[in-house]
PDB file of C-alpha atoms in Angstrom:
ATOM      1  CA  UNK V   1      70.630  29.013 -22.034  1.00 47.00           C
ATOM      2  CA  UNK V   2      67.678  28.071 -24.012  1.00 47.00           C
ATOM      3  CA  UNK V   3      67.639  24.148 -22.853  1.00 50.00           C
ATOM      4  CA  UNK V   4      67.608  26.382 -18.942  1.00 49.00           C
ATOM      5  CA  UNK V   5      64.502  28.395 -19.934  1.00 50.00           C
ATOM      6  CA  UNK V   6      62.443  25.288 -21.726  1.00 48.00           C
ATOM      7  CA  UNK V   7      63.270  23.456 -18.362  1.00 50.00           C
ATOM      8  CA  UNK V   8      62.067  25.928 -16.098  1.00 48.00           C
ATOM      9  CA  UNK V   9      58.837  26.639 -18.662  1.00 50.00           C
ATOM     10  CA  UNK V  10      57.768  23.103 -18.068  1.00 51.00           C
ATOM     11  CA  UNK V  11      58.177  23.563 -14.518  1.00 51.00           C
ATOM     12  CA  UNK V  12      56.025  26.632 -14.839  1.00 52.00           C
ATOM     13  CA  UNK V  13      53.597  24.905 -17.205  1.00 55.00           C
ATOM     14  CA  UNK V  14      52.897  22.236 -14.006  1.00 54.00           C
ATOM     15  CA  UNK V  15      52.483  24.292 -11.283  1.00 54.00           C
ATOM     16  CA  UNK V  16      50.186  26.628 -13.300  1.00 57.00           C
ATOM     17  CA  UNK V  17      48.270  23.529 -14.181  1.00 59.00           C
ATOM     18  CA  UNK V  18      48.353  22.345 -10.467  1.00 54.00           C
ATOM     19  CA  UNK V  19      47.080  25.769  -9.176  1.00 53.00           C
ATOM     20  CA  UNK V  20      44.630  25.451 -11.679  1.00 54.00           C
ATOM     21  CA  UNK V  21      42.772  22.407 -10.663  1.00 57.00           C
ATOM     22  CA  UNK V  22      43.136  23.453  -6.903  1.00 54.00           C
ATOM     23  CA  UNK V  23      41.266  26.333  -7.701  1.00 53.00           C
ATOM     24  CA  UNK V  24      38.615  24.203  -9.651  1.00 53.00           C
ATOM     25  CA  UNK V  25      38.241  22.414  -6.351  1.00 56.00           C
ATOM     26  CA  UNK V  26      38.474  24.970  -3.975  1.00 51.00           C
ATOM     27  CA  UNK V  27      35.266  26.552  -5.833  1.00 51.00           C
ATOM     28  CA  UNK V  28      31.886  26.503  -4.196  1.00 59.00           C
ATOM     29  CA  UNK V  29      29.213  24.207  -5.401  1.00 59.00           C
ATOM     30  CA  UNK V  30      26.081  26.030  -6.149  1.00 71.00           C
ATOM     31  CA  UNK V  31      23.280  24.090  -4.461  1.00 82.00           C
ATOM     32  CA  UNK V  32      20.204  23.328  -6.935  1.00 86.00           C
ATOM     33  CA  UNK V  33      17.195  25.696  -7.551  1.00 90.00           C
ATOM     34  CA  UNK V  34      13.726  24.278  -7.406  1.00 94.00           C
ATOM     35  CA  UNK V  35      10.214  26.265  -8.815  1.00 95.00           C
ATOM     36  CA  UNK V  36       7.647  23.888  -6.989  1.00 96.00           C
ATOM     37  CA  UNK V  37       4.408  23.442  -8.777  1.00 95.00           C
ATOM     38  CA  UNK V  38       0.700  22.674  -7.006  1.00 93.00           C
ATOM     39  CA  UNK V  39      -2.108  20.311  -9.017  1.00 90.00           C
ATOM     40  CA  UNK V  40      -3.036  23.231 -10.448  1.00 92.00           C
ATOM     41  CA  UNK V  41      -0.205  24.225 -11.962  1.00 92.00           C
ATOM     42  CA  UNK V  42       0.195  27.436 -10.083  1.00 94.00           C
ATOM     43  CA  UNK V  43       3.678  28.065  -8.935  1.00 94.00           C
ATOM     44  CA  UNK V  44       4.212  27.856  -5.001  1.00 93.00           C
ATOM     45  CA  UNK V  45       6.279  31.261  -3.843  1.00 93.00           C
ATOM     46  CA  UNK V  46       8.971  31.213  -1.545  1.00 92.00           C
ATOM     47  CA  UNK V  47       7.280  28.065  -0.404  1.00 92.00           C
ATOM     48  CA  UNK V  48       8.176  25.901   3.092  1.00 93.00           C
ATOM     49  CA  UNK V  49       9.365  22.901   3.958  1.00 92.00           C
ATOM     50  CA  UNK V  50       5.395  21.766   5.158  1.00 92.00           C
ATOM     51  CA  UNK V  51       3.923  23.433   2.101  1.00 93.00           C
ATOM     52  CA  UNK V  52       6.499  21.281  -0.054  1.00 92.00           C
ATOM     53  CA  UNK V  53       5.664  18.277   1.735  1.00 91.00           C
ATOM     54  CA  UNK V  54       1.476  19.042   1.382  1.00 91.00           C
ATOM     55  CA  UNK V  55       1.240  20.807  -1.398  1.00 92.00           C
ATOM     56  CA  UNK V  56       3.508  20.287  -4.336  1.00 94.00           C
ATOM     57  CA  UNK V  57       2.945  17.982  -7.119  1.00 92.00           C
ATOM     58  CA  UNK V  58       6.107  19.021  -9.824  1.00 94.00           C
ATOM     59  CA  UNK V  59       9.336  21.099  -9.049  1.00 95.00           C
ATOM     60  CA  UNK V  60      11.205  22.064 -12.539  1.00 94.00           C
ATOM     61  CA  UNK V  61      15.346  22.976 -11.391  1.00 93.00           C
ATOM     62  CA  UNK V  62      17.266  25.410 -12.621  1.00 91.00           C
ATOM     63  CA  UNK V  63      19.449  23.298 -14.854  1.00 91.00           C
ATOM     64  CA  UNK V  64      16.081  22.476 -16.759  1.00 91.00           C
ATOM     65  CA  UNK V  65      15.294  18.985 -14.899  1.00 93.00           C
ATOM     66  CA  UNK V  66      11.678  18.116 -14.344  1.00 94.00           C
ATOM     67  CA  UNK V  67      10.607  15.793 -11.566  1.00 93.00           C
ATOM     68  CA  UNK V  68       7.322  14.362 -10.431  1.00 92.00           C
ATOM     69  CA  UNK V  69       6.089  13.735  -6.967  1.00 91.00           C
ATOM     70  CA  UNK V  70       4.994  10.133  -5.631  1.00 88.00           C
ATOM     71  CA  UNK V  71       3.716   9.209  -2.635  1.00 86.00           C
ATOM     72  CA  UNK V  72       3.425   6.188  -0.791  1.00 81.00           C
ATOM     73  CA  UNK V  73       1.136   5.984   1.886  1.00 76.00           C
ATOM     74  CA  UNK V  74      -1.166   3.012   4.067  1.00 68.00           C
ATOM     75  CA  UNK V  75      -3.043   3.179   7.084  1.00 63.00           C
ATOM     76  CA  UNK V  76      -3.636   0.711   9.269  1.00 59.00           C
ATOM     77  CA  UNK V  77      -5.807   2.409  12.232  1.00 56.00           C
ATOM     78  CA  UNK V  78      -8.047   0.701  13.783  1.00 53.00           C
ATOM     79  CA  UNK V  79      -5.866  -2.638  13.221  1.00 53.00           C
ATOM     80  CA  UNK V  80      -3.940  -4.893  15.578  1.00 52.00           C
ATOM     81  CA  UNK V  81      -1.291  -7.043  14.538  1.00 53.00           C
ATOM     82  CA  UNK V  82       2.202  -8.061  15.286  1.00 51.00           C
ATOM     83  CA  UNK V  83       3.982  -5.795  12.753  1.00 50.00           C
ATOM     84  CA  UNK V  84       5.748  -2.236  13.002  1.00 49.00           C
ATOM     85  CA  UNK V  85       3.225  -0.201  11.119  1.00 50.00           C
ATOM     86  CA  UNK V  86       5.637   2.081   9.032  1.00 48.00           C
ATOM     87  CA  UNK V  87       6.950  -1.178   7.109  1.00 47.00           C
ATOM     88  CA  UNK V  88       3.739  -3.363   6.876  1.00 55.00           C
ATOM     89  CA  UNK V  89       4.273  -4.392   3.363  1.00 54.00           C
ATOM     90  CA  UNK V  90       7.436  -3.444   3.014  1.00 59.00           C
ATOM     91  CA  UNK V  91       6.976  -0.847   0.466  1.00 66.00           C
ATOM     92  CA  UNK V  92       9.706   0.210  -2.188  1.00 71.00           C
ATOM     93  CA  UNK V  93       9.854   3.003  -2.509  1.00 76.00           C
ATOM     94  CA  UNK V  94       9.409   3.570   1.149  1.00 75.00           C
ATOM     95  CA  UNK V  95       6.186   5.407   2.838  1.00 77.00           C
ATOM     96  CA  UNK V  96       7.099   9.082   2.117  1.00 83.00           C
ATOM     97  CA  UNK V  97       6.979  11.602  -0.996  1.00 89.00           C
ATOM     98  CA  UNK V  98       9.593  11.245  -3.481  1.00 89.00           C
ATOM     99  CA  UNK V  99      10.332  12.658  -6.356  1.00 92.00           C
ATOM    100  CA  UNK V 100      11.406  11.141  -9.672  1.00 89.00           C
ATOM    101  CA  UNK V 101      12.523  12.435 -13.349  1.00 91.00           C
ATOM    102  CA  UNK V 102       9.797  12.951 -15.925  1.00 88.00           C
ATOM    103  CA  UNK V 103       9.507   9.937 -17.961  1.00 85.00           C
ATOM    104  CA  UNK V 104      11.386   7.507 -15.397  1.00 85.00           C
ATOM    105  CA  UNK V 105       9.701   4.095 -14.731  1.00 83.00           C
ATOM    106  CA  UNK V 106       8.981   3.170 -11.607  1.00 79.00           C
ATOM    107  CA  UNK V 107       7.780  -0.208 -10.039  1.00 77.00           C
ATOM    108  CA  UNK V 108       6.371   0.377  -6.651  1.00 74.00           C
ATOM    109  CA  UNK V 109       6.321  -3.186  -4.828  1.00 68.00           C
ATOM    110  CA  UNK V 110       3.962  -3.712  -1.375  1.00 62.00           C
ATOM    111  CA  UNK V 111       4.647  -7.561  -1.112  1.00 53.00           C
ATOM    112  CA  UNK V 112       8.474  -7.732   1.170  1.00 52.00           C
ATOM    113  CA  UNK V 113       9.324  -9.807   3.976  1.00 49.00           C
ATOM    114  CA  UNK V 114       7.829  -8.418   7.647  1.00 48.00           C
ATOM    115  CA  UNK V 115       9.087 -10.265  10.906  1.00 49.00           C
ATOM    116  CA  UNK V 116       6.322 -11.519  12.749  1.00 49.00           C
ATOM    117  CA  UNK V 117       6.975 -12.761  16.152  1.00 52.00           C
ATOM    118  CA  UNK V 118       4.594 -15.472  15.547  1.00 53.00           C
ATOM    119  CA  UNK V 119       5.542 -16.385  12.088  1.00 49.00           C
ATOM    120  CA  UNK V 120       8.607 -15.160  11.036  1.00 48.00           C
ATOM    121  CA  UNK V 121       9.118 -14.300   7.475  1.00 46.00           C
ATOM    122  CA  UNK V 122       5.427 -14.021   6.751  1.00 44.00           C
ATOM    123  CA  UNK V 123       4.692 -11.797   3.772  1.00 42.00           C
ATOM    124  CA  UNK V 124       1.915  -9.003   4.485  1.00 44.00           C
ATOM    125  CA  UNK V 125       0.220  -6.826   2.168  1.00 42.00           C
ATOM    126  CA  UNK V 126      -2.769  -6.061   4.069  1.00 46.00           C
ATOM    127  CA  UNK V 127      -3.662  -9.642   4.804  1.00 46.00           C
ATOM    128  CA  UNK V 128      -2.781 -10.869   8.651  1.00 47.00           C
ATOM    129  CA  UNK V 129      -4.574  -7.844  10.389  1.00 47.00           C
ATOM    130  CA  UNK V 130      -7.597  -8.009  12.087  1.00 45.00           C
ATOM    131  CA  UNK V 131      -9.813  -5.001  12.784  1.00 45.00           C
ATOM    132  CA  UNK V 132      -9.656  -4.024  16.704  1.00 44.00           C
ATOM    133  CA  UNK V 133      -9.298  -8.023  17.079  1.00 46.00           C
ATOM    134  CA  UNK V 134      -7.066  -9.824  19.061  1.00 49.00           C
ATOM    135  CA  UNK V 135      -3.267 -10.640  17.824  1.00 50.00           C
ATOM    136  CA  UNK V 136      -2.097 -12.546  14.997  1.00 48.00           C
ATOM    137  CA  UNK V 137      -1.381 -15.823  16.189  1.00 52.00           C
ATOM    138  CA  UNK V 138      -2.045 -17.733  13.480  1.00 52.00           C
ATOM    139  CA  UNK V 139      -1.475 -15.808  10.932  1.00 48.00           C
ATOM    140  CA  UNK V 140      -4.709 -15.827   9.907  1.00 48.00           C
ATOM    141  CA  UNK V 141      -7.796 -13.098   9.558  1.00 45.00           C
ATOM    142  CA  UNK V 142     -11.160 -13.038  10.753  1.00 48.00           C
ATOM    143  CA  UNK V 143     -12.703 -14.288   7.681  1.00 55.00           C
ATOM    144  CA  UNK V 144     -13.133 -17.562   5.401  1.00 62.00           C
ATOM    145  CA  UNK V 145     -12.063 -16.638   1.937  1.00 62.00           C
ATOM    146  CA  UNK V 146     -13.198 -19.237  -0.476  1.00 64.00           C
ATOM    147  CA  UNK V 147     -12.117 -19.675  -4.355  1.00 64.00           C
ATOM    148  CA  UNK V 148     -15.556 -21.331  -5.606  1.00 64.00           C
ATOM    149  CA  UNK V 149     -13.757 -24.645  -6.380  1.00 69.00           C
ATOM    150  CA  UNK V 150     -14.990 -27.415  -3.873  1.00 71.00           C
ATOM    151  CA  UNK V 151     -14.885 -25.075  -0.760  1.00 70.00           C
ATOM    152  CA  UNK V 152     -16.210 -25.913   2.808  1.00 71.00           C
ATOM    153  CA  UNK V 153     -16.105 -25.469   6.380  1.00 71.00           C
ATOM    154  CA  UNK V 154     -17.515 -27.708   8.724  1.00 72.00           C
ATOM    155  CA  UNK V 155     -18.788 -27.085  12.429  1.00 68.00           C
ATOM    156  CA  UNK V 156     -19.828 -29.406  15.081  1.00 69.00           C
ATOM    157  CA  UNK V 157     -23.762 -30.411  16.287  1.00 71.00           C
ATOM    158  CA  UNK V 158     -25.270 -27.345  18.031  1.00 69.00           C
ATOM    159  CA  UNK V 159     -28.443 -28.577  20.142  1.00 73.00           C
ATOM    160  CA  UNK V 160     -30.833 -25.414  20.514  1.00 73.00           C
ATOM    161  CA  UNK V 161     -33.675 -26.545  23.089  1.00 75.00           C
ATOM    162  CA  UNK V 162     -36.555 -24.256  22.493  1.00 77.00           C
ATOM    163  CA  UNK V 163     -34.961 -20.818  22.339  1.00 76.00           C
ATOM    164  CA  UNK V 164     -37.018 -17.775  22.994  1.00 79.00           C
ATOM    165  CA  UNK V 165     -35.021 -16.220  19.563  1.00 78.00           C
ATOM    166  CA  UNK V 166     -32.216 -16.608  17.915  1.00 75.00           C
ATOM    167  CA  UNK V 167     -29.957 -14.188  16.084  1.00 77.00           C
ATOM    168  CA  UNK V 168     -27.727 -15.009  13.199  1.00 74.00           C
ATOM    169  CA  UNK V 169     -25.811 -12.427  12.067  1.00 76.00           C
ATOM    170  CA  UNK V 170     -23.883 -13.226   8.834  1.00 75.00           C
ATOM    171  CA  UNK V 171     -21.909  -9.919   6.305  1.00 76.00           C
ATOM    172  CA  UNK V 172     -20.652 -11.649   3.201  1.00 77.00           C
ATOM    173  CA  UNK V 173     -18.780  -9.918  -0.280  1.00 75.00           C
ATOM    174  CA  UNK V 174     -20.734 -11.364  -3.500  1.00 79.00           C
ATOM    175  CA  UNK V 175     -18.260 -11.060  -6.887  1.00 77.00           C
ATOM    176  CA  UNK V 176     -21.317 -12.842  -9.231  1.00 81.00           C
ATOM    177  CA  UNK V 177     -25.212 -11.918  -9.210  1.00 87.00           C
ATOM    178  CA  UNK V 178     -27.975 -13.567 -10.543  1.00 88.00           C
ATOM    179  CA  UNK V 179     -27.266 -17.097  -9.431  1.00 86.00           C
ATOM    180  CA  UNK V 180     -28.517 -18.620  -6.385  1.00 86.00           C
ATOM    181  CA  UNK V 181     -26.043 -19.366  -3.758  1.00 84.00           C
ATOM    182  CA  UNK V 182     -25.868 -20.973  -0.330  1.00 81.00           C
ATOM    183  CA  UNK V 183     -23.150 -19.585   1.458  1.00 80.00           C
ATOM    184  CA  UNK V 184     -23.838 -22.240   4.698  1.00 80.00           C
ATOM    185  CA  UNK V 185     -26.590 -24.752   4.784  1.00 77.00           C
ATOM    186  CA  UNK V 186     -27.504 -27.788   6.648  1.00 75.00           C
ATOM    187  CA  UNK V 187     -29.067 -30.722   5.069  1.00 70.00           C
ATOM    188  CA  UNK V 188     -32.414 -30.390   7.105  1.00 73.00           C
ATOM    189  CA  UNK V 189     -31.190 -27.630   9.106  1.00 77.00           C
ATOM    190  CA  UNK V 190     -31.233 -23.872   8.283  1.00 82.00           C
ATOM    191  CA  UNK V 191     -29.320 -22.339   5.678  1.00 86.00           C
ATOM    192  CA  UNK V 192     -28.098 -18.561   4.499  1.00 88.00           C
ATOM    193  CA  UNK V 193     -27.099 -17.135   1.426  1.00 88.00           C
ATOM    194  CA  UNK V 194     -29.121 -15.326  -2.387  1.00 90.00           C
ATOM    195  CA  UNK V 195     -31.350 -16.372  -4.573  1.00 89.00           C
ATOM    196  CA  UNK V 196     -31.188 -15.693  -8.213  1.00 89.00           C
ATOM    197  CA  UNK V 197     -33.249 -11.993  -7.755  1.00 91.00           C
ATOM    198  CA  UNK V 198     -30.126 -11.355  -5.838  1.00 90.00           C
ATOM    199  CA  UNK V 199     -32.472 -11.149  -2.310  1.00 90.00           C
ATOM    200  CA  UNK V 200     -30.389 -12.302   0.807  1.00 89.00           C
ATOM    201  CA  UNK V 201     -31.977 -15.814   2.141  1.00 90.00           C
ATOM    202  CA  UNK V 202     -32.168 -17.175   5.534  1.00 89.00           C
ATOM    203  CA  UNK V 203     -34.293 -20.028   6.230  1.00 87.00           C
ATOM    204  CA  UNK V 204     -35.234 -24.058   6.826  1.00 84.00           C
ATOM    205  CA  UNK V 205     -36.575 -26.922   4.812  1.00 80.00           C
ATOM    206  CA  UNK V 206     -40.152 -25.147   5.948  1.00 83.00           C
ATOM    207  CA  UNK V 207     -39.631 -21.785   6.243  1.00 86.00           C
ATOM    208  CA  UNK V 208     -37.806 -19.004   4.602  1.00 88.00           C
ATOM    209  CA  UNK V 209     -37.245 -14.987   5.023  1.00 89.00           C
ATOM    210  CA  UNK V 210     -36.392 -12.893   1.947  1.00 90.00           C
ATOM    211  CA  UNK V 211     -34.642  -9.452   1.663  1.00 88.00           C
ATOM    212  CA  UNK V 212     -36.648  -6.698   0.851  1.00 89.00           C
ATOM    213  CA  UNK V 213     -33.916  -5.444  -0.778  1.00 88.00           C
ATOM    214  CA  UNK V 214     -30.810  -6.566  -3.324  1.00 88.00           C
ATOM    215  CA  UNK V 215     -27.529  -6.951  -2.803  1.00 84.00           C
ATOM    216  CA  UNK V 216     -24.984  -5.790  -5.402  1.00 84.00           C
ATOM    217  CA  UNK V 217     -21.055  -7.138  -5.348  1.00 77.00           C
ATOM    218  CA  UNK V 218     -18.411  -5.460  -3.968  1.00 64.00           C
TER     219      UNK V 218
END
């Protein structure tokens, strides 16, 4: 009789254990809790999905985790290229708000692979755009960028038979001052570029016009 009853305990003893974890399962998940914080600390109440989106900078859960907002964002406007504008660089993490633990590392990287259908595989940050120009065919911009170590560009004879005027126009980025520079020149033709007071130059091997003004870099 007692080998009966320590049989049908351990039967017991299973079941009990089965029901057990069924009812484990078969409990509802409670979803999350989130106290959403602006810049200035203030807490947002009872706040929506836009205000979320807009307006919040921290959320602390109810299980004591603190995240962080980050947000990726570019704009291209005014641009035309050959890319789809939501993945021009290729962002990770992806254009959009996310948030991420206190004290988590992140690497954000803007240099992926965009399919051009010019040059495929060509690697865009911002470079390969051209403001309002025409498409990227080349995959080049609209400007010479030069490294200051033997650079040049050369253009073939213009003959100019008395002109009534002539207008150069000519926008260039310095990165040094106080050094004169020629940014184009012709041997005994006219030239462009700063002299050492940092005054924008255009002139001849006569004649010469000086800036009233400076020019700074950037």
């Amino acid at each position: 009789m007692t080998q009966k009853n320590k049989k049908y305990n351990g039967k017991g003893n299973k079941l009990c254990s089965f029901v057990l974890a069924f009812l484990l399962i078969a409990l509802p998940v409670s979803a999350i809790e989130w106290t959403y914080y602006d810049l200035d600390n203030e807490i947002l109440q009872n706040p929506t999905e836009e205000e979320i989106e807009e307006t919040a900078v921290m959320r602390v859960s109810d299980t004591g985790v603190t995240q962080y907002s980050l947000e990726i964002e570019h704009d291209f406007s005014g641009t035309w290229g050959t890319g789809y504008l939501e993945n021009i660089g290729n962002p990770m993490p992806d254009v959009g708000k996310h948030w991420l633990n206190i004290n988590e590392d992140v690497t954000c990287k803007v240099d992926g692979i965009v399919q051009d259908q010019y040059n495929l595989n060509s690697r865009y940050v911002a470079t390969g755009f051209v403001a309002q120009g025409p498409p990227n065919t080349d995959d080049k911009a609209d400007a010479l960028i030069f490294d200051g170590s033997n650079d040049y560009v050369a253009i073939s004879n213009v003959l100019i038979n008395d002109p009534s005027s002539i207008t150069v126009e000519l926008r260039a980025k310095r990165d040094r001052l106080n050094v004169e520079e020629r940014l184009f020149a012709h041997v005994n033709g006219i030239y462009a570029g700063f002299n050492s007071n940092n005054q924008a130059v255009f002139g001849t091997s006569k004649r010469k016009c000086e800036a009233s003004v400076t020019t700074d870099t950037g």
